[in-house]
Short mmCIF file of C-alpha atoms in Angstrom, two decimals:
data_model
loop_
_atom_site.label_atom_id
_atom_site.label_comp_id
_atom_site.label_asym_id
_atom_site.label_seq_id
_atom_site.Cartn_x
_atom_site.Cartn_y
_atom_site.Cartn_z
CA UNK A 284 29.36 204.11 -94.82
CA UNK A 285 24.95 203.53 -94.61
CA UNK A 286 24.75 206.54 -92.50
CA UNK A 287 26.18 208.40 -95.66
CA UNK A 288 24.47 207.05 -98.22
CA UNK A 289 21.34 207.60 -96.67
CA UNK A 290 22.72 211.38 -96.41
CA UNK A 291 23.26 211.22 -100.38
CA UNK A 292 20.04 210.08 -101.28
CA UNK A 293 18.18 212.82 -99.05
CA UNK A 294 20.09 215.11 -101.03
CA UNK A 295 19.47 213.65 -104.20
CA UNK A 296 15.41 214.07 -103.29
CA UNK A 297 15.83 217.57 -102.45
CA UNK A 298 17.76 218.32 -105.32
CA UNK A 299 14.92 216.73 -107.26
CA UNK A 300 11.87 217.99 -105.29
CA UNK A 301 13.19 221.84 -106.21
CA UNK A 302 14.18 221.61 -109.61
CA UNK A 303 11.48 221.65 -111.29
CA UNK A 304 10.26 225.32 -109.02
CA UNK A 305 14.27 226.67 -109.54
CA UNK A 306 13.51 226.01 -113.83
CA UNK A 307 10.63 228.11 -113.06
CA UNK A 308 12.60 231.04 -110.79
CA UNK A 309 14.78 231.27 -113.70
CA UNK A 310 12.19 231.24 -116.82
CA UNK A 311 10.29 233.73 -114.38
CA UNK A 312 13.90 236.30 -114.98
CA UNK A 313 13.74 235.68 -118.75
CA UNK A 314 13.37 233.24 -121.45
CA UNK A 315 16.24 230.50 -122.03
CA UNK A 316 16.84 227.86 -124.65
CA UNK A 317 17.93 224.96 -123.11
CA UNK A 318 21.93 224.99 -122.33
CA UNK A 319 21.69 228.44 -121.64
CA UNK A 320 19.22 227.38 -118.55
CA UNK A 321 21.15 224.24 -118.11
CA UNK A 322 24.45 226.31 -117.58
CA UNK A 323 22.48 228.94 -115.37
CA UNK A 324 21.49 225.45 -113.03
CA UNK A 325 25.18 224.26 -113.05
CA UNK A 326 26.03 227.27 -111.17
CA UNK A 327 24.22 226.88 -108.10
CA UNK A 328 26.49 224.16 -106.72
CA UNK A 329 25.00 220.79 -106.17
CA UNK A 330 21.31 221.59 -107.62
CA UNK A 331 22.73 219.85 -111.02
CA UNK A 332 24.23 216.57 -111.52
CA UNK A 333 23.04 215.20 -114.70
CA UNK A 334 22.53 218.65 -117.02
CA UNK A 335 20.88 216.10 -119.47
CA UNK A 336 17.93 215.35 -117.17
CA UNK A 337 16.58 218.91 -117.59
CA UNK A 338 14.77 218.38 -121.05
CA UNK A 339 12.84 215.73 -119.73
CA UNK A 340 11.88 218.07 -116.67
CA UNK A 341 11.10 220.98 -119.20
CA UNK A 342 8.79 219.09 -121.01
CA UNK A 343 7.07 217.85 -118.18
CA UNK A 344 6.29 220.97 -117.01
CA UNK A 345 5.37 222.27 -120.61
CA UNK A 346 2.77 219.07 -120.14
CA UNK A 347 1.52 220.89 -117.00
CA UNK A 348 0.71 224.08 -118.70
CA UNK A 349 3.78 226.11 -116.49
CA UNK A 350 6.00 226.28 -119.20
CA UNK A 351 6.10 226.89 -122.97
CA UNK A 352 8.51 226.55 -125.78
CA UNK A 353 9.13 228.39 -129.65
CA UNK A 354 11.79 228.08 -132.06
CA UNK A 355 13.55 231.65 -132.63
CA UNK A 356 15.92 232.42 -134.80
CA UNK A 357 17.93 235.36 -133.37
CA UNK A 358 20.82 235.29 -136.41
CA UNK A 359 22.72 232.34 -134.60
CA UNK A 360 23.81 229.60 -136.67
CA UNK A 361 20.90 227.77 -135.71
CA UNK A 362 17.19 228.05 -134.22
CA UNK A 363 17.34 227.96 -130.76
CA UNK A 364 13.98 226.60 -129.05
CA UNK A 365 13.10 229.30 -126.00
CA UNK A 366 11.64 228.38 -122.97
CA UNK A 367 9.04 230.43 -120.75
CA UNK A 368 6.91 230.40 -117.84
CA UNK A 369 3.15 230.53 -117.98
CA UNK A 370 0.89 232.72 -116.16
CA UNK A 371 -0.27 229.11 -114.69
CA UNK A 372 3.62 228.67 -113.82
CA UNK A 373 3.70 231.93 -111.72
CA UNK A 374 1.16 230.87 -109.98
CA UNK A 375 2.68 227.89 -109.00
CA UNK A 376 6.45 228.98 -108.27
CA UNK A 377 4.58 231.99 -106.30
CA UNK A 378 2.80 229.01 -104.24
CA UNK A 379 6.03 227.01 -103.96
CA UNK A 380 8.06 229.76 -102.51
CA UNK A 381 5.85 230.81 -99.67
CA UNK A 382 5.36 226.85 -98.96
CA UNK A 383 9.47 226.72 -99.31
CA UNK A 384 10.20 229.66 -96.69
CA UNK A 385 7.71 227.92 -93.90
CA UNK A 386 9.32 224.50 -94.80
CA UNK A 387 12.85 225.83 -94.63
CA UNK A 388 12.02 228.03 -91.44
CA UNK A 389 10.57 225.40 -89.44
CA UNK A 390 13.35 222.62 -90.77
CA UNK A 391 15.59 225.48 -89.41
CA UNK A 392 14.24 225.88 -86.38
CA UNK A 393 13.88 222.25 -85.59
CA UNK A 394 17.99 221.51 -86.58
CA UNK A 395 18.74 224.48 -84.38
CA UNK A 396 16.68 223.84 -81.60
CA UNK A 397 18.07 219.62 -81.80
CA UNK A 398 21.32 220.53 -81.42
CA UNK A 399 20.92 223.34 -78.14
CA UNK A 400 19.37 220.90 -76.35
CA UNK A 401 22.34 218.48 -77.03
CA UNK A 402 24.34 220.58 -75.60
CA UNK A 403 22.41 221.54 -72.60
CA UNK A 404 22.26 217.89 -71.59
CA UNK A 405 25.74 217.03 -72.12
CA UNK A 406 26.49 219.93 -70.11
CA UNK A 407 24.02 219.08 -67.23
CA UNK A 408 25.60 215.32 -67.28
CA UNK A 409 28.95 216.43 -67.30
CA UNK A 410 28.16 218.86 -64.30
CA UNK A 411 26.14 215.92 -62.69
CA UNK A 412 29.68 213.83 -62.92
CA UNK A 413 31.58 216.56 -61.49
CA UNK A 414 29.56 216.84 -58.31
CA UNK B 140 35.40 220.68 -139.76
CA UNK B 141 32.77 217.88 -139.06
CA UNK B 142 29.74 218.28 -137.32
CA UNK B 143 29.90 217.54 -133.84
CA UNK B 144 27.22 214.88 -133.92
CA UNK B 145 29.40 213.43 -135.77
CA UNK B 146 32.25 213.34 -133.61
CA UNK B 147 32.64 209.63 -132.26
CA UNK B 148 31.94 209.85 -129.02
CA UNK B 149 29.26 211.67 -129.61
CA UNK B 150 27.91 209.57 -131.82
CA UNK B 151 28.06 206.59 -129.50
CA UNK B 152 26.44 208.39 -127.26
CA UNK B 153 23.66 209.66 -129.72
CA UNK B 154 23.13 205.61 -130.61
CA UNK B 155 22.78 204.57 -127.18
CA UNK B 156 20.23 207.38 -125.93
CA UNK B 157 18.47 206.39 -128.97
CA UNK B 158 18.44 202.71 -127.69
CA UNK B 159 17.74 203.77 -123.96
CA UNK B 160 14.57 206.24 -125.09
CA UNK B 161 13.27 203.13 -127.72
CA UNK B 162 10.89 202.68 -124.48
CA UNK B 163 9.60 205.46 -124.31
CA UNK B 164 6.25 206.62 -126.37
CA UNK B 165 7.85 207.77 -129.70
CA UNK B 166 6.49 211.31 -129.48
CA UNK B 167 8.57 211.66 -126.08
CA UNK B 168 11.72 210.08 -127.51
CA UNK B 169 11.73 212.23 -130.76
CA UNK B 170 11.26 215.35 -128.37
CA UNK B 171 14.06 214.30 -125.96
CA UNK B 172 16.64 213.20 -128.55
CA UNK B 173 16.27 216.45 -130.35
CA UNK B 174 16.94 218.84 -127.34
CA UNK B 175 19.67 216.93 -126.63
CA UNK B 176 21.04 217.11 -130.28
CA UNK B 177 20.52 220.66 -129.84
CA UNK B 178 21.94 220.75 -126.11
CA UNK B 179 25.34 219.24 -127.97
CA UNK B 180 25.44 221.45 -130.84
CA UNK B 181 25.24 224.50 -129.00
CA UNK B 182 27.79 222.92 -126.23
CA UNK B 183 30.44 221.58 -128.94
CA UNK B 184 32.35 224.05 -131.08
CA UNK B 185 32.40 221.76 -134.65
CA UNK B 186 36.57 221.45 -133.72
CA UNK B 187 35.88 220.42 -130.05
CA UNK B 188 38.99 217.97 -129.42
CA UNK B 189 38.24 214.86 -127.41
CA UNK B 190 38.59 216.30 -123.68
CA UNK B 191 36.00 219.08 -124.61
CA UNK B 192 33.34 216.48 -125.49
CA UNK B 193 34.28 214.29 -123.07
CA UNK B 194 33.39 216.92 -120.86
CA UNK B 195 30.34 217.93 -122.28
CA UNK B 196 29.23 214.34 -122.54
CA UNK B 197 30.05 213.63 -118.69
CA UNK B 198 28.01 216.89 -117.51
CA UNK B 199 25.01 215.84 -119.97
CA UNK B 200 25.21 212.52 -117.81
CA UNK B 201 24.52 208.98 -119.01
CA UNK B 202 22.32 208.23 -121.35
CA UNK B 203 20.47 205.69 -119.85
CA UNK B 204 20.01 208.43 -116.56
CA UNK B 205 18.53 210.78 -119.02
CA UNK B 206 15.84 207.94 -120.33
CA UNK B 207 15.53 207.01 -117.11
CA UNK B 208 14.53 210.80 -115.75
CA UNK B 209 11.86 210.93 -118.94
CA UNK B 210 10.86 207.60 -117.76
CA UNK B 211 10.00 208.06 -114.22
CA UNK B 212 9.01 211.43 -113.58
CA UNK B 213 10.39 211.78 -110.01
CA UNK B 214 12.27 215.22 -110.26
CA UNK B 215 9.94 218.35 -110.28
CA UNK B 216 6.49 215.90 -110.70
CA UNK B 217 4.91 217.51 -108.39
CA UNK B 218 5.09 220.97 -110.61
CA UNK B 219 4.87 219.33 -113.50
CA UNK B 220 1.59 217.02 -113.29
CA UNK B 221 -0.37 218.11 -110.27
CA UNK B 222 -0.78 214.78 -109.27
CA UNK B 223 -4.31 213.44 -107.47
CA UNK B 224 -4.62 211.08 -105.13
CA UNK B 225 -6.51 207.38 -106.79
CA UNK B 226 -10.01 207.97 -106.19
CA UNK B 227 -10.57 205.67 -103.98
CA UNK B 228 -8.54 207.44 -101.54
CA UNK B 229 -10.18 210.44 -101.80
CA UNK B 230 -13.82 209.04 -101.36
CA UNK B 231 -11.88 207.22 -98.41
CA UNK B 232 -10.75 210.72 -96.83
CA UNK B 233 -14.25 212.06 -98.12
CA UNK B 234 -16.65 209.60 -96.09
CA UNK B 235 -14.05 210.31 -93.17
CA UNK B 236 -15.15 213.85 -92.73
CA UNK B 237 -18.60 213.25 -92.61
CA UNK B 238 -20.90 212.71 -89.45
CA UNK B 239 -22.07 209.22 -88.52
CA UNK B 240 -25.42 210.36 -89.51
CA UNK B 241 -24.04 211.49 -92.99
CA UNK B 242 -22.23 207.86 -93.37
CA UNK B 243 -25.84 206.72 -92.92
CA UNK B 244 -27.23 208.16 -94.99
CA UNK B 245 -24.56 207.22 -97.35
CA UNK B 246 -24.53 203.81 -96.47
CA UNK B 247 -28.55 203.67 -97.15
CA UNK B 248 -28.26 205.34 -100.79
CA UNK B 249 -25.75 203.19 -101.62
CA UNK B 250 -27.67 200.04 -100.33
CA UNK B 251 -30.87 201.51 -102.09
CA UNK B 252 -29.25 201.87 -105.52
CA UNK B 253 -26.57 199.24 -105.21
CA UNK B 254 -29.05 196.20 -104.09
CA UNK B 255 -31.80 196.52 -107.22
CA UNK B 256 -29.24 197.01 -109.73
CA UNK B 257 -27.06 194.06 -109.26
CA UNK B 258 -30.58 192.41 -108.96
CA UNK B 259 -31.52 193.88 -112.18
CA UNK B 260 -27.85 192.71 -113.71
CA UNK B 261 -28.19 189.87 -112.23
CA UNK B 262 -31.74 188.69 -113.99
CA UNK B 263 -30.48 190.03 -116.89
CA UNK B 264 -27.69 188.00 -117.11
CA UNK B 265 -29.62 185.00 -116.75
CA UNK B 266 -30.25 182.57 -119.70
CA UNK B 267 -32.65 182.35 -121.70
CA UNK B 268 -35.32 179.60 -122.18
CA UNK B 269 -34.60 177.06 -125.06
CA UNK B 270 -36.36 174.00 -126.75
CA UNK B 271 -35.70 171.14 -125.38
CA UNK B 272 -36.10 167.41 -127.17
CA UNK B 273 -40.01 167.21 -127.95
CA UNK B 274 -42.34 168.69 -129.82
CA UNK B 275 -45.70 167.43 -131.12
CA UNK B 276 -48.92 168.91 -132.99
CA UNK B 277 -51.44 169.82 -130.54
CA UNK B 278 -54.17 168.20 -132.21
CA UNK B 279 -53.92 163.97 -133.11
CA UNK B 280 -55.62 164.67 -136.59
CA UNK B 281 -52.82 167.43 -137.34
CA UNK B 282 -50.49 165.14 -136.52
CA UNK B 283 -51.00 162.08 -138.79
CA UNK B 284 -51.66 164.88 -141.86
CA UNK B 285 -48.17 166.29 -140.87
CA UNK B 286 -45.74 166.17 -143.92
CA UNK B 287 -41.71 166.77 -142.79
CA UNK B 288 -39.63 168.53 -145.27
CA UNK B 289 -35.85 169.31 -145.71
CA UNK B 290 -34.45 171.97 -147.70
CA UNK B 291 -30.85 172.72 -147.21
CA UNK B 292 -30.12 171.65 -143.97
CA UNK B 293 -33.69 173.36 -142.65
CA UNK B 294 -36.77 171.17 -141.59
CA UNK B 295 -40.35 171.50 -142.28
CA UNK B 296 -43.47 170.65 -140.86
CA UNK B 297 -46.81 171.24 -142.51
CA UNK B 298 -49.99 170.33 -141.91
CA UNK B 299 -53.20 171.12 -143.56
CA UNK B 300 -54.71 174.52 -142.47
CA UNK B 301 -58.29 173.74 -140.97
CA UNK B 302 -60.02 177.18 -141.30
CA UNK B 303 -61.82 177.90 -138.41
CA UNK B 304 -60.78 175.33 -135.77
CA UNK B 305 -57.98 175.22 -133.32
CA UNK B 306 -54.63 174.25 -134.78
CA UNK B 307 -51.35 174.48 -132.88
CA UNK B 308 -48.05 172.37 -131.73
CA UNK B 309 -47.04 171.70 -127.93
CA UNK B 310 -42.78 171.70 -127.33
CA UNK B 311 -41.07 171.16 -124.47
CA UNK B 312 -38.88 174.55 -122.68
CA UNK B 313 -36.13 173.94 -120.51
CA UNK B 314 -35.07 176.53 -118.04
CA UNK B 315 -31.70 176.53 -117.46
CA UNK B 316 -30.61 179.55 -115.46
CA UNK B 317 -30.97 180.05 -111.71
CA UNK B 318 -34.23 181.93 -111.03
CA UNK B 319 -37.58 180.98 -112.10
CA UNK B 320 -38.83 182.04 -115.37
CA UNK B 321 -42.53 183.11 -116.34
CA UNK B 322 -44.18 183.23 -119.66
CA UNK B 323 -46.55 185.69 -119.58
CA UNK B 324 -47.63 185.51 -123.20
CA UNK B 325 -46.59 185.42 -126.93
CA UNK B 326 -44.50 188.18 -128.24
CA UNK B 327 -45.57 187.10 -132.09
CA UNK B 328 -48.04 189.08 -133.14
CA UNK B 329 -48.85 186.05 -135.62
CA UNK B 330 -49.33 182.82 -135.87
CA UNK B 331 -48.90 180.04 -138.23
CA UNK B 332 -52.33 179.83 -139.32
CA UNK B 333 -53.73 183.60 -138.48
CA UNK B 334 -53.27 186.96 -138.14
CA UNK B 335 -53.36 187.10 -134.70
CA UNK B 336 -50.80 186.39 -131.55
CA UNK B 337 -51.30 182.63 -130.40
CA UNK B 338 -52.42 181.46 -127.19
CA UNK B 339 -49.80 180.52 -124.91
CA UNK B 340 -50.75 178.14 -122.30
CA UNK B 341 -47.86 176.41 -119.87
CA UNK B 342 -48.15 172.82 -118.33
CA UNK B 343 -48.62 172.64 -114.40
CA UNK B 344 -45.63 169.75 -114.08
CA UNK B 345 -42.51 168.68 -116.14
CA UNK B 346 -42.93 164.91 -116.20
CA UNK B 347 -42.37 163.78 -119.67
CA UNK B 348 -41.71 159.64 -118.81
CA UNK B 349 -46.07 159.02 -118.97
CA UNK B 350 -48.01 157.59 -121.37
CA UNK B 351 -50.40 160.74 -123.33
CA UNK B 352 -48.77 163.01 -122.86
CA UNK B 353 -48.44 166.45 -123.98
CA UNK B 354 -52.84 166.03 -123.37
CA UNK B 355 -52.95 164.56 -120.08
CA UNK B 356 -50.65 166.74 -118.09
CA UNK B 357 -52.62 170.12 -117.03
CA UNK B 358 -51.77 173.45 -118.63
CA UNK B 359 -52.36 176.60 -117.04
CA UNK B 360 -54.01 179.69 -119.77
CA UNK B 361 -52.11 182.27 -120.16
CA UNK B 362 -48.88 181.65 -119.23
CA UNK B 363 -46.83 180.04 -115.96
CA UNK B 364 -43.61 179.65 -114.48
CA UNK B 365 -41.18 177.63 -114.86
CA UNK B 366 -38.79 176.67 -112.17
CA UNK B 367 -35.14 177.16 -112.45
CA UNK B 368 -33.07 173.70 -114.48
CA UNK B 369 -36.87 172.58 -115.26
CA UNK B 370 -38.98 172.31 -118.22
CA UNK B 371 -42.55 172.76 -118.94
CA UNK B 372 -44.51 171.74 -121.65
CA UNK B 373 -45.67 174.86 -123.52
CA UNK B 374 -48.73 174.31 -126.19
CA UNK B 375 -49.26 177.26 -128.60
CA UNK B 376 -52.46 177.40 -130.26
CA UNK B 377 -54.56 179.53 -132.67
CA UNK B 378 -57.65 179.37 -134.86
CA UNK B 379 -57.07 178.91 -138.31
CA UNK B 380 -58.08 181.51 -140.33
CA UNK B 381 -60.38 181.26 -143.08
CA UNK B 382 -59.04 183.53 -145.54
CA UNK B 383 -55.41 183.37 -144.37
CA UNK B 384 -53.81 180.92 -147.24
CA UNK B 385 -55.61 181.29 -150.79
CA UNK B 386 -53.57 179.24 -153.51
CA UNK B 387 -52.73 175.87 -152.80
CA UNK B 388 -49.22 175.19 -152.19
CA UNK B 389 -49.00 178.10 -150.00
CA UNK B 390 -48.01 177.93 -146.54
CA UNK B 391 -47.29 180.04 -143.48
CA UNK B 392 -45.10 178.64 -140.54
CA UNK B 393 -43.03 179.58 -137.33
CA UNK B 394 -39.27 178.79 -136.52
CA UNK B 395 -38.85 180.19 -133.87
CA UNK B 396 -41.42 181.34 -131.07
CA UNK B 397 -40.92 184.85 -129.22
CA UNK B 398 -41.71 185.01 -125.60
CA UNK B 399 -42.79 187.72 -123.19
CA UNK B 400 -41.12 186.20 -120.20
CA UNK B 401 -40.95 187.78 -116.66
CA UNK B 402 -37.52 187.45 -114.64
CA UNK B 403 -37.30 188.34 -111.29
CA UNK B 404 -38.54 192.15 -111.88
CA UNK B 405 -37.77 192.87 -115.62
CA UNK B 406 -39.86 191.45 -118.15
CA UNK B 407 -37.82 190.61 -121.53
CA UNK B 408 -39.00 189.17 -125.05
CA UNK B 409 -37.10 185.80 -125.39
CA UNK B 410 -36.42 183.94 -129.17
CA UNK B 411 -36.97 180.38 -128.72
CA UNK B 412 -35.62 178.64 -131.77
CA UNK B 413 -37.49 175.41 -132.91
CA UNK B 414 -36.16 172.37 -133.94
CA UNK B 415 -38.31 172.43 -137.21
CA UNK B 416 -40.71 174.77 -138.75
CA UNK B 417 -44.16 174.24 -137.90
CA UNK B 418 -46.55 175.17 -140.70
CA UNK B 419 -49.68 175.30 -142.28
CA UNK B 420 -50.04 174.88 -145.69
CA UNK B 421 -53.17 175.38 -148.25
CA UNK B 422 -54.78 172.78 -150.05
CA UNK B 423 -57.45 172.30 -153.22
CA UNK B 424 -59.86 171.25 -150.35
CA UNK B 425 -59.29 174.51 -148.08
CA UNK B 426 -58.92 176.85 -150.65
CA UNK B 427 -61.93 175.72 -152.66
CA UNK B 428 -63.91 175.10 -149.22
CA UNK B 429 -64.25 178.63 -147.95
CA UNK B 430 -65.37 182.19 -150.07
CA UNK B 431 -62.26 184.13 -149.75
CA UNK B 432 -59.87 182.51 -152.75
CA UNK B 433 -60.57 185.32 -155.15
CA UNK B 434 -60.96 187.96 -152.93
CA UNK B 435 -58.90 187.33 -149.29
CA UNK B 436 -58.24 189.34 -146.39
CA UNK B 437 -55.25 191.00 -146.59
CA UNK B 438 -52.36 189.50 -144.27
CA UNK B 439 -51.34 192.01 -141.27
#
């Protein structure tokens, strides 16, 4: 039970850590309004558990100068607030992508190596017992 | 057909959201409430059934969670506001990169700046000298002619001016501070009886029980030290000026004493409030006796 909880917490922390860059990545493609952005994020399985938490994140990204927003009346029933990435946001995203790539490669390597070592030891112990 | 925000489940959610956001700064709360309302208006058609509303609200997440996400910026915090280490931690990290010689240099500079600064602050914080209980006219001749008047709660001790003669008063001054304070001179530019600064002398001892004081104690002309939590007699004398007061009934006095005082390495002006105004007044005799009644020398 406790092991399952820790796993869940780890996933939650990971999700929180990458959600901001994911928002930037989507906005780097094109500006999006709130619900559109939320739904695009929701398509990534497990990335978004509560759509409402995207808005505080957007506001912090805006306060950090990584995102801007403006109201656009695009012939819909009501004006929409569109969010766009700034130049600073693009630089930040590029930096994160580089770090993320190195990080995931390192983690993959360690996780993969750990699995392999365990098998080898198991195999050799089994061989010893058989002898 | 009703607005999606008026749907009972939505309205209840928004009320709960507003309550949860109440603890946030008002501008942050208003913006977030507006964003959530816009989200709901986009996500829900005006005639959405209860099932659709429930699904949208469930996807949005509990109102408390949304408010908590705004109040506790964990998600994306590293991107939104690149957080810097506290100054002290950065300072410690910086000093760790220094060589031993560099650290010693920094430590030396810190000591060289810190000690004098601390000392200056310490001296500046010391309490000013203050009057303590006893005062008298210096000359017995003046003492017997003293007239005390009270008006509007203010006391004035007035003696006749004696042009050309030494006049003045003595008071006891207490040093309530933890350091020796050295009286250097008067900071007053005028005396009660003359257009110049009075001469200050400080007694060398703090005796007060012996008879004959204040005349039997010895004085250090030009000022002197008062040790911490001690008192000294301070004599204030001037030579009264011939043409200082030229009208009968006019007087000139002082109800405070401005002194230049050295405390440690600093010199400052201290204003000692006197218990009464020490004043000299003109009489018919003094006005007649001098020659400047009709053509007085202007006061400074």
